[in-house]
Each structure stands twice: as structure tokens, then as C-alpha cells.
Coordinates of C-alpha atoms and ligand atoms in Angstrom, one line a residue:
M1 CA 8.6 -34.3 12.9
L2 CA 11.9 -34.2 14.8
Y3 CA 10.2 -32.0 17.4
H4 CA 7.7 -34.8 18.1
L5 CA 10.3 -37.6 17.9
L6 CA 13.1 -36.0 19.9
Y7 CA 11.7 -33.5 22.3
P8 CA 9.9 -36.1 24.4
L9 CA 13.2 -37.8 25.0
H10 CA 14.6 -34.7 26.8
T11 CA 13.7 -36.4 30.1
T12 CA 16.4 -39.0 29.3
F13 CA 18.7 -36.9 27.1
S14 CA 18.5 -33.3 28.5
A15 CA 20.2 -32.0 25.3
F16 CA 17.0 -32.7 23.4
N17 CA 15.3 -30.0 25.5
V18 CA 16.6 -27.7 22.8
F19 CA 13.9 -28.9 20.4
R20 CA 11.2 -27.1 22.3
Y21 CA 12.7 -23.7 21.2
I22 CA 11.3 -22.1 18.1
T23 CA 14.5 -20.2 17.6
F24 CA 16.5 -23.4 17.5
R25 CA 14.1 -25.2 15.1
T26 CA 13.9 -22.0 12.9
I27 CA 17.7 -21.9 12.4
Y28 CA 17.9 -25.6 11.6
A29 CA 14.9 -25.4 9.2
S30 CA 16.7 -22.7 7.4
L31 CA 20.0 -24.6 7.2
T32 CA 18.2 -27.8 6.1
A33 CA 16.4 -26.0 3.3
L34 CA 19.5 -24.1 2.3
L35 CA 21.5 -27.4 2.0
I36 CA 18.7 -29.1 0.1
C37 CA 18.7 -26.4 -2.6
W38 CA 22.5 -26.0 -2.6
L39 CA 23.2 -29.7 -3.0
L40 CA 20.3 -30.7 -5.3
G41 CA 20.5 -27.5 -7.5
P42 CA 23.0 -28.9 -10.0
W43 CA 21.1 -32.2 -10.4
V44 CA 17.8 -30.3 -10.9
I45 CA 19.4 -28.0 -13.5
R46 CA 20.7 -31.0 -15.3
K47 CA 17.4 -32.8 -15.2
L48 CA 15.4 -29.8 -16.5
S49 CA 17.9 -29.3 -19.3
D50 CA 17.8 -33.0 -20.2
R51 CA 14.0 -32.7 -20.5
Q52 CA 14.3 -29.5 -22.5
I53 CA 12.3 -27.6 -19.9
G54 CA 13.9 -24.3 -21.0
Q55 CA 12.5 -20.8 -20.9
Y56 CA 10.7 -19.5 -23.9
V57 CA 11.6 -15.8 -24.1
R58 CA 9.0 -13.5 -25.7
V59 CA 10.5 -11.4 -28.6
D60 CA 8.7 -8.2 -27.4
G61 CA 10.8 -8.0 -24.2
P62 CA 14.1 -6.3 -23.7
P63 CA 16.5 -7.4 -26.5
A64 CA 19.1 -8.4 -23.9
H65 CA 16.7 -11.1 -22.7
M66 CA 16.9 -13.1 -25.9
T67 CA 20.2 -14.7 -24.7
K68 CA 18.2 -16.2 -21.8
T69 CA 16.2 -18.5 -24.2
G70 CA 16.4 -22.1 -23.1
T71 CA 17.5 -21.3 -19.5
P72 CA 16.1 -24.2 -17.4
T73 CA 12.9 -23.1 -15.6
M74 CA 10.4 -24.6 -13.1
G75 CA 13.2 -24.4 -10.5
G76 CA 10.4 -23.6 -8.1
L77 CA 9.9 -27.4 -7.8
L78 CA 13.3 -27.4 -5.9
L79 CA 12.3 -24.4 -3.8
L80 CA 9.0 -26.1 -2.8
F81 CA 10.6 -29.4 -2.0
A82 CA 13.2 -27.7 0.3
I83 CA 10.6 -25.6 2.0
V84 CA 8.1 -28.3 2.6
T85 CA 10.7 -30.9 3.7
A86 CA 12.4 -28.5 6.1
T87 CA 9.1 -27.5 7.6
L88 CA 7.8 -31.0 8.1
L89 CA 11.2 -31.9 9.7
W90 CA 11.4 -29.0 12.1
A91 CA 8.0 -27.5 12.8
D92 CA 5.4 -28.5 15.4
L93 CA 3.0 -30.4 13.1
T94 CA 0.1 -30.0 15.5
N95 CA 0.2 -26.3 14.7
F96 CA -2.9 -25.2 12.7
F97 CA -1.2 -22.2 11.1
V98 CA 1.7 -24.2 9.8
W99 CA -0.7 -26.5 7.8
I100 CA -2.6 -23.4 6.5
V101 CA 0.6 -21.9 5.1
L102 CA 1.6 -25.3 3.7
L103 CA -1.8 -25.6 2.1
V104 CA -1.4 -22.3 0.3
T105 CA 2.2 -23.1 -0.7
I106 CA 1.4 -26.5 -2.2
S107 CA -1.8 -25.5 -3.9
Y108 CA -0.4 -22.3 -5.4
G109 CA 2.6 -24.3 -6.5
A110 CA 0.3 -26.8 -8.2
I111 CA -1.4 -23.9 -10.1
G112 CA 2.0 -22.5 -11.1
F113 CA 3.2 -26.0 -12.1
L114 CA 0.1 -26.4 -14.4
D115 CA 0.8 -23.1 -16.0
D116 CA 4.5 -23.8 -16.5
Y117 CA 3.8 -27.4 -17.7
L118 CA 1.3 -26.2 -20.4
M119 CA 3.8 -23.5 -21.5
Q120 CA 7.1 -25.3 -21.2
V121 CA 6.3 -28.9 -21.8
K122 CA 3.2 -28.9 -23.9
K123 CA 4.5 -25.7 -25.6
E124 CA 1.1 -24.1 -25.4
T125 CA 2.0 -20.4 -25.6
G126 CA 0.4 -18.5 -22.7
G127 CA 0.1 -21.6 -20.5
L128 CA -2.9 -21.7 -18.2
P129 CA -5.4 -18.9 -19.2
G130 CA -5.0 -15.9 -16.8
R131 CA -8.7 -16.0 -15.8
I132 CA -8.5 -19.7 -14.7
K133 CA -5.3 -19.0 -12.8
I134 CA -6.9 -16.1 -10.9
V135 CA -10.1 -18.0 -10.2
M136 CA -8.2 -21.0 -8.7
Q137 CA -6.1 -18.6 -6.6
V138 CA -9.2 -16.8 -5.3
V139 CA -11.0 -20.0 -4.5
I140 CA -8.0 -21.2 -2.4
G141 CA -7.7 -17.8 -0.8
L142 CA -11.4 -17.8 0.2
L143 CA -11.0 -21.3 1.6
V144 CA -8.0 -20.4 3.7
A145 CA -9.5 -17.0 4.8
G146 CA -12.7 -18.8 5.7
L147 CA -10.8 -21.5 7.8
L148 CA -9.0 -18.7 9.7
Y149 CA -12.3 -16.7 10.1
A150 CA -14.0 -19.8 11.5
R151 CA -11.5 -20.1 14.4
A152 CA -13.0 -18.8 17.6
D153 CA -9.9 -16.9 18.5
F154 CA -9.4 -15.2 15.1
D155 CA -9.6 -11.5 15.2
T156 CA -11.0 -9.5 12.2
H157 CA -9.5 -6.2 13.2
V158 CA -6.9 -4.9 10.8
S159 CA -3.9 -3.2 12.4
V160 CA -2.6 0.0 10.7
P161 CA 1.1 0.6 10.8
F162 CA 2.2 3.6 13.0
L163 CA -1.4 4.1 14.4
K164 CA -1.7 2.1 17.6
Q165 CA -5.3 3.2 18.3
V166 CA -6.6 2.5 14.8
A167 CA -7.7 -1.0 14.0
P168 CA -10.9 -1.2 12.1
D169 CA -13.0 -4.4 12.4
F170 CA -13.8 -5.8 9.0
G171 CA -16.1 -8.5 10.3
W172 CA -17.0 -11.1 7.7
A173 CA -15.6 -8.8 5.0
Y174 CA -12.2 -9.7 6.4
I175 CA -12.5 -12.9 4.4
L176 CA -12.5 -10.9 1.2
F177 CA -9.7 -8.6 2.4
A178 CA -7.5 -11.6 3.4
T179 CA -8.1 -13.3 0.1
A180 CA -7.1 -10.1 -1.7
V181 CA -3.8 -9.9 0.3
I182 CA -2.9 -13.5 -0.5
V183 CA -3.9 -13.4 -4.2
G184 CA -2.4 -9.9 -4.7
T185 CA 0.9 -10.8 -3.2
S186 CA 1.2 -14.0 -5.2
N187 CA 0.7 -12.2 -8.5
A188 CA 2.9 -9.2 -7.5
V189 CA 5.8 -11.6 -6.8
N190 CA 5.0 -13.3 -10.1
L191 CA 5.3 -10.0 -12.0
T192 CA 8.6 -9.2 -10.2
D193 CA 10.2 -12.4 -11.3
G194 CA 11.5 -10.9 -14.5
L195 CA 15.3 -10.5 -13.9
D196 CA 17.9 -13.0 -12.4
G197 CA 17.3 -13.1 -8.6
L198 CA 14.9 -10.2 -8.7
A199 CA 12.1 -12.0 -7.1
I200 CA 13.9 -14.5 -4.8
G201 CA 16.0 -11.7 -3.2
P202 CA 13.2 -9.5 -2.0
V203 CA 11.0 -12.5 -1.1
T204 CA 13.8 -13.8 1.1
V205 CA 14.2 -10.4 2.8
A206 CA 10.4 -10.0 3.3
T207 CA 10.1 -13.5 4.7
A208 CA 13.0 -12.9 7.1
T209 CA 11.1 -9.8 8.2
Y210 CA 7.9 -11.9 8.8
L211 CA 10.1 -14.5 10.6
V212 CA 10.7 -11.8 13.3
L213 CA 7.1 -10.6 13.2
S214 CA 5.8 -14.2 13.5
Y215 CA 8.0 -14.8 16.5
V216 CA 7.1 -11.6 18.4
T217 CA 3.4 -11.9 17.5
G218 CA 3.3 -15.5 19.0
H219 CA 5.2 -14.5 22.1
I220 CA 2.7 -13.2 24.7
K221 CA 5.3 -11.2 26.7
I222 CA 7.0 -9.6 23.7
A223 CA 3.6 -8.9 22.1
D224 CA 2.4 -7.2 25.2
Y225 CA 5.6 -5.2 25.6
L226 CA 5.4 -4.0 21.9
Q227 CA 1.6 -3.5 22.3
I228 CA 0.9 -5.6 19.2
Q229 CA -1.8 -8.2 18.8
Y230 CA -0.8 -11.6 20.4
V231 CA -1.8 -14.5 18.1
A232 CA -1.3 -17.7 20.0
G233 CA 0.5 -20.3 18.0
S234 CA 1.7 -17.9 15.2
G235 CA 5.3 -18.1 16.5
E236 CA 5.6 -21.5 14.9
L237 CA 5.4 -19.8 11.5
A238 CA 8.9 -18.6 12.2
V239 CA 10.0 -22.2 11.4
F240 CA 8.3 -22.1 8.0
C241 CA 9.8 -18.6 7.4
G242 CA 13.2 -20.0 8.3
A243 CA 12.7 -22.8 5.8
L244 CA 11.7 -20.3 3.1
V245 CA 14.7 -18.0 3.8
G246 CA 17.1 -20.9 3.7
A247 CA 15.6 -22.3 0.4
G248 CA 15.6 -18.8 -1.0
M249 CA 19.4 -18.4 -0.3
G250 CA 20.1 -21.8 -1.7
F251 CA 18.1 -21.1 -4.9
L252 CA 19.7 -17.7 -5.3
W253 CA 23.1 -19.5 -5.5
Y254 CA 22.0 -20.7 -8.9
N255 CA 19.4 -18.0 -9.9
A256 CA 21.9 -15.2 -9.3
Y257 CA 23.0 -13.3 -12.5
P258 CA 23.7 -14.9 -14.9
A259 CA 21.0 -17.3 -13.9
Q260 CA 21.5 -21.0 -14.4
I261 CA 17.8 -21.6 -13.5
F262 CA 14.5 -19.7 -13.3
M263 CA 11.9 -20.6 -10.7
G264 CA 8.9 -20.5 -13.0
D265 CA 5.3 -19.8 -11.9
V266 CA 5.6 -23.0 -9.8
G267 CA 7.9 -20.9 -7.6
S268 CA 6.7 -17.3 -7.8
L269 CA 3.0 -18.0 -7.2
P270 CA 3.5 -20.1 -4.0
L271 CA 6.2 -17.8 -2.6
G272 CA 3.9 -14.8 -2.8
G273 CA 0.9 -16.7 -1.6
A274 CA 2.7 -18.0 1.5
L275 CA 4.0 -14.5 2.3
G276 CA 0.5 -13.0 2.0
T277 CA -0.9 -15.8 4.2
I278 CA 1.7 -15.2 6.9
A279 CA 0.9 -11.5 6.9
V280 CA -2.8 -12.4 7.4
I281 CA -2.2 -14.9 10.2
T282 CA 0.2 -12.6 12.1
K283 CA -2.2 -9.7 11.7
H284 CA 0.4 -7.5 9.9
E285 CA -1.6 -7.4 6.6
L286 CA -1.1 -3.7 5.7
L287 CA 2.5 -3.7 6.8
L288 CA 3.1 -6.2 3.9
A289 CA 2.6 -3.2 1.5
L290 CA 5.7 -1.8 3.2
V291 CA 7.7 -5.0 3.7
G292 CA 6.9 -6.0 0.1
G293 CA 7.2 -2.5 -1.3
I294 CA 9.2 -3.8 -4.3
F295 CA 6.3 -6.1 -5.2
V296 CA 3.8 -3.3 -4.8
V297 CA 5.8 -0.9 -7.0
E298 CA 6.2 -3.6 -9.7
A299 CA 2.5 -4.4 -9.8
L300 CA 1.5 -0.7 -9.7
S301 CA 3.9 0.1 -12.6
V302 CA 2.0 -2.4 -14.7
I303 CA -1.4 -1.1 -13.6
F304 CA -0.5 2.5 -14.4
Q305 CA 1.2 1.5 -17.6
V306 CA -1.8 -0.4 -18.9
G307 CA -4.3 2.1 -17.7
F308 CA -2.4 5.1 -19.2
F309 CA -1.9 3.2 -22.4
K310 CA -5.6 2.6 -22.7
V311 CA -6.6 6.2 -21.7
T312 CA -4.1 7.9 -24.0
N313 CA -4.6 5.4 -26.9
G314 CA -1.1 4.1 -26.9
R315 CA 1.2 6.4 -24.8
R316 CA 3.3 4.9 -22.0
I317 CA 4.5 6.2 -18.6
F318 CA 7.4 3.8 -18.5
R319 CA 9.7 2.6 -21.3
M320 CA 8.3 -0.9 -20.4
A321 CA 6.5 -2.3 -17.4
P322 CA 7.1 -3.9 -14.9
I323 CA 9.4 -1.2 -13.8
H324 CA 12.5 -3.3 -13.7
H325 CA 12.4 -3.4 -17.6
H326 CA 12.1 0.4 -17.6
F327 CA 15.5 0.7 -15.9
E328 CA 16.9 -1.9 -18.2
L329 CA 15.8 0.1 -21.2
K330 CA 17.3 3.2 -19.6
G331 CA 20.7 1.5 -19.9
W332 CA 21.1 0.1 -16.4
P333 CA 23.0 -3.3 -16.6
E334 CA 20.7 -6.1 -15.3
P335 CA 22.9 -6.8 -12.2
K336 CA 22.7 -3.1 -11.2
V337 CA 18.9 -3.2 -11.4
I338 CA 18.7 -6.4 -9.3
V339 CA 21.1 -5.3 -6.5
R340 CA 19.6 -1.9 -6.2
F341 CA 16.1 -3.5 -5.8
W342 CA 17.6 -5.8 -3.2
I343 CA 19.0 -2.8 -1.3
I344 CA 15.6 -1.2 -1.3
A345 CA 14.0 -4.4 -0.1
I346 CA 16.4 -4.6 2.9
I347 CA 15.7 -0.9 3.7
L348 CA 11.9 -1.5 3.6
G349 CA 12.2 -4.7 5.8
L350 CA 14.2 -2.8 8.4
F351 CA 11.9 0.2 8.4
A352 CA 8.9 -2.1 8.7
L353 CA 10.4 -3.7 11.8
S354 CA 11.0 -0.3 13.3
T355 CA 7.3 0.5 13.0
L356 CA 6.8 -1.9 15.9
K357 CA 8.3 0.8 18.1
L358 CA 7.0 3.8 16.0
R359 CA 3.4 3.4 17.2
Ligands
LIG1 C1 5.6 -13.1 -15.2 N1 7.7 -13.5 -16.3 C2 8.9 -13.0 -17.0 C3 10.5 -17.2 -15.6 C4 10.0 -16.8 -14.2 C5 0.4 -7.8 -18.1 C6 1.9 -8.0 -18.2 C7 2.6 -7.0 -17.3 C8 2.3 -9.4 -17.8 C9 3.8 -9.6 -17.8 C10 4.1 -11.1 -17.7 O1 4.1 -11.8 -18.7 N2 4.4 -11.5 -16.5 C11 4.7 -13.0 -16.3 C12 7.0 -12.5 -15.5 C13 9.7 -14.2 -17.6 O2 10.0 -15.1 -16.5 C14 9.5 -16.4 -16.4 O3 8.2 -16.3 -15.7 C15 8.5 -16.8 -14.4 C16 7.8 -16.0 -13.3 N3 6.4 -16.1 -13.5 O4 10.5 -17.7 -13.3 O5 10.2 -18.6 -15.8 C17 10.9 -13.6 -18.2 O6 11.6 -12.9 -17.2 C18 13.0 -13.1 -17.4 N4 13.6 -13.7 -16.1 C19 15.0 -13.5 -15.9 N5 15.5 -14.0 -14.8 C20 14.7 -14.7 -13.8 O7 15.3 -15.2 -12.8 O8 15.6 -12.9 -16.7 C21 12.8 -14.3 -15.2 C22 13.3 -14.9 -14.1 C23 11.9 -14.7 -18.7 C24 13.2 -14.0 -18.6 O9 13.3 -13.2 -19.7 O10 11.5 -15.1 -20.0 C25 8.5 -12.0 -18.1 O11 9.0 -10.9 -18.1 O12 7.6 -12.4 -18.8 N6 4.4 -9.1 -19.0 C26 5.6 -8.6 -18.9 O13 6.2 -8.5 -17.8 C27 6.1 -7.9 -20.2 N7 5.7 -6.5 -20.1 C28 4.9 -5.9 -20.9 O14 4.3 -6.6 -21.8 N8 4.6 -4.6 -20.7 C29 3.7 -3.9 -21.5 C30 2.3 -3.8 -20.8 C31 1.6 -5.1 -20.9 C32 2.5 -3.4 -19.4 C33 4.2 -2.4 -21.6 O15 5.1 -2.1 -20.9 O16 3.6 -1.7 -22.5 C34 7.6 -8.1 -20.2 N9 7.9 -9.4 -20.2 C35 8.1 -10.1 -21.4 N10 8.1 -9.5 -22.5 N11 8.4 -11.4 -21.3 C36 8.1 -7.3 -21.4 C37 7.8 -8.1 -22.7

């Protein structure tokens, strides 16, 4: 909004010319979202506590988690408010991709809110049935992928990290592929959100990585120099990524161990959905498996655990899945698991960026 209100005044006040720059607006979207989370955090924690919206902790989890019972949850509402507000304030609102990512963020947030509400407020154990959750996510994913596919300039080739010459064209099947990326990332982040700050840390790192990827993909000269696909208008997604990074840091201030608040499904589902959508729009879909390697390992640990359990009639690969619980049960203190996962997330993000040159 500020871009539309203030940039046109640059002919009178030359200082307002700065609003034309994505870099400037990305930085201030980040600081705006950070401040919103940082300043409103204590009030949100108080309000959730007053309304007894506290986490129910399953008894079959790691014993150490029982002390977390009653921790205020649904903190994702604060994350979403900060991200959407900062994006509406600082992004170019005529940009189609910004609205696509906002659509996924808000709709997946609504699905998560419904799940949390049924579980935390209505005390309906299990919340929204998993099947209904997945169907709603897939429908939104197909809608978004269809809207992108319908654009005349949208390319259905899929770039492969490290291999400059390999970019298979998926054609109409790209719609299914893109939907799988969006829904898969959303649920992988959801599974990862099982220790204090364990999801928001890597999500913030991954989004910072896609902030850079969005900027270079939307910059015709840099894209040409790096020989990556140029996607006109995708640079504006850097402003959304900046808002998410700022909100993530602000939320982590309160979600850091020992957490004063959990994000709930209302936070984990949209964060992963937004990340998957940005990966699709910037045409770095497969690279997300590297950038979001923590989420991939978490999800695969569950898939292998459940599959092995069924095949061997009750034997397990891990002490408990997702894999963060395995390390907990091995005796790693929770903060050690969390920070070591953050370190790996940062390494993966840096390595993913280096693949832009390693092609
Ligand atoms: C999402 N939710 C956390 C919190 C957060 C199929 C199976 C793998 C499903 C999986 C599952 O239930 N996943 C749901 C993970 C939960 O966190 C809440 O959920 C929101 C995210 N969606 O925002 O509101 C618990 O995680 C802990 N937590 C923190 N700090 C945080 O900042 O400590 C969360 C955020 C919270 C809190 O204890 O209650 C979760 O773990 O449920 N199931 C599991 O992950 C379970 N694993 C399991 O059953 N493994 C089996 C099979 C099925 C693979 C096995 O290994 O044999 C574990 N989770 C629980 N109990 N709760 C272990 C058992």
C-alpha cells in the first residue's frame, strides 16, 4: 500500500523514490512483521491463556513433553497477522504472485485454525479429520496451480539442481506436481513442529533462501547472468519472504525453548504452504527438497517408521518418529536437538544458494 501511496510522490519528494526498490521494501516488511510479533506477542500469549487455549499433550509422546501441557497454542494467528499486514503495507499490490501466495497463506491458515479450534476450543480430540484436511489442501493447491498454469507466460518446465541442460516439461501434469509440492511442504512443516522453535527456525532460514531466489529470478540481468529461468514479477515475492522472515524471528522470541507459545496448525500449515508456493512460482521446485531438507527428513522418518512398523508387524526403525523425537529419546536435551537442526537448515540453505553457480 505504501508503495502505491508514496512512490508516486517521488516527483515532489525525491526521497520517496526509494519505495520503488524491492530491496528497501523487503527490509522494511521484515522489520514491520518482526515488530508486530515482538510487541503483540505478550498480549497474544495472555489472551490465549485467558481463553484456556492451551496445548493438549498426548500421553504417548516423550515423557518430557508432559510439562508442556497447557502451553498457549494457535500462536500462528499472530504470525499470519504480522505476515499479511507487512505484505499489504510494503508489497506492490498489483503483483499477481503476491496475491497467489497470500491466498495460500490465508486459506491454509483457515484450515489450520479449524483444526486447532476443534481440538483446543471444542476439545474434540483429533481436531479436523486428516482426510478432510488433506482434501481441502489439495483443492486449494489445484486451484493455485491451475491459476499459475493458465497464465500465458507460465512455464511448465521443471529445473533440476546442478543440471543446467535438464529441465523436463511436465505440461498439464505440472498442475499435479505443483499441488504435491505445496501440500507436501505444508504437511512436512506441520510434522516438524514438535519441539520449541524446531519448525519456525528452519522455515525462517528456508524463506530467507527463497527471498534471495525470488529476487534473482525476478531480475532479468541477474537471471541471465546466472543462466536461471527469468520469471517476470517474481521479485516482488521477496517482500513477502521478508515479511515471513521478520515474523518468524519475532515469533521465535517467544517460541524459543522453553516455549511460551506454540504456533498450532494455524501456523505450521500456511508457513509450509507459502514456502511450497514460492518454490513453484520461482521455478525452484526441486531445490526446495534441499533448502527444506529438515522437513523432508522429518516427513521421510515418519513414512519409513510407519511402513517398517506395518511390514514387520510392530518393529521400529527409530525410537520414535518424527526423527526429532528419536534424538530426544536417545538422551539429547531438547535445546540441543533444536539448535543442531537449525545449524543443518542453515548449511542446506547456503548450499542450495551455491547451486546457482554449480550448474
Ligand atoms: C503435528 N504436533 C506436535 C503444537 C504445534 C502420523 C504421525 C507421525 C502424526 C504425528 C502428529 O501428530 N503430528 C502433528 C505435530 C504437537 O505440537 C502441536 O501441533 C502443532 C503443529 N501442528 O504448534 O500446537 C506437540 O509438539 C510439541 N511441541 C513443542 N514445541 C513447539 O514449539 O514442544 C510443538 C511445538 C505438542 C508439544 O508436545 O503437544 C506433536 O508431536 O504431536 N504424530 C507424532 O508426531 C507422534 N509420533 C508418533 O506417533 N510416532 C509413531 C508413528 C505414528 C510414526 C511411532 O514413532 O511409532 C509424536 N507426537 C505426539 N505424541 N504428540 C509422538 C507421540
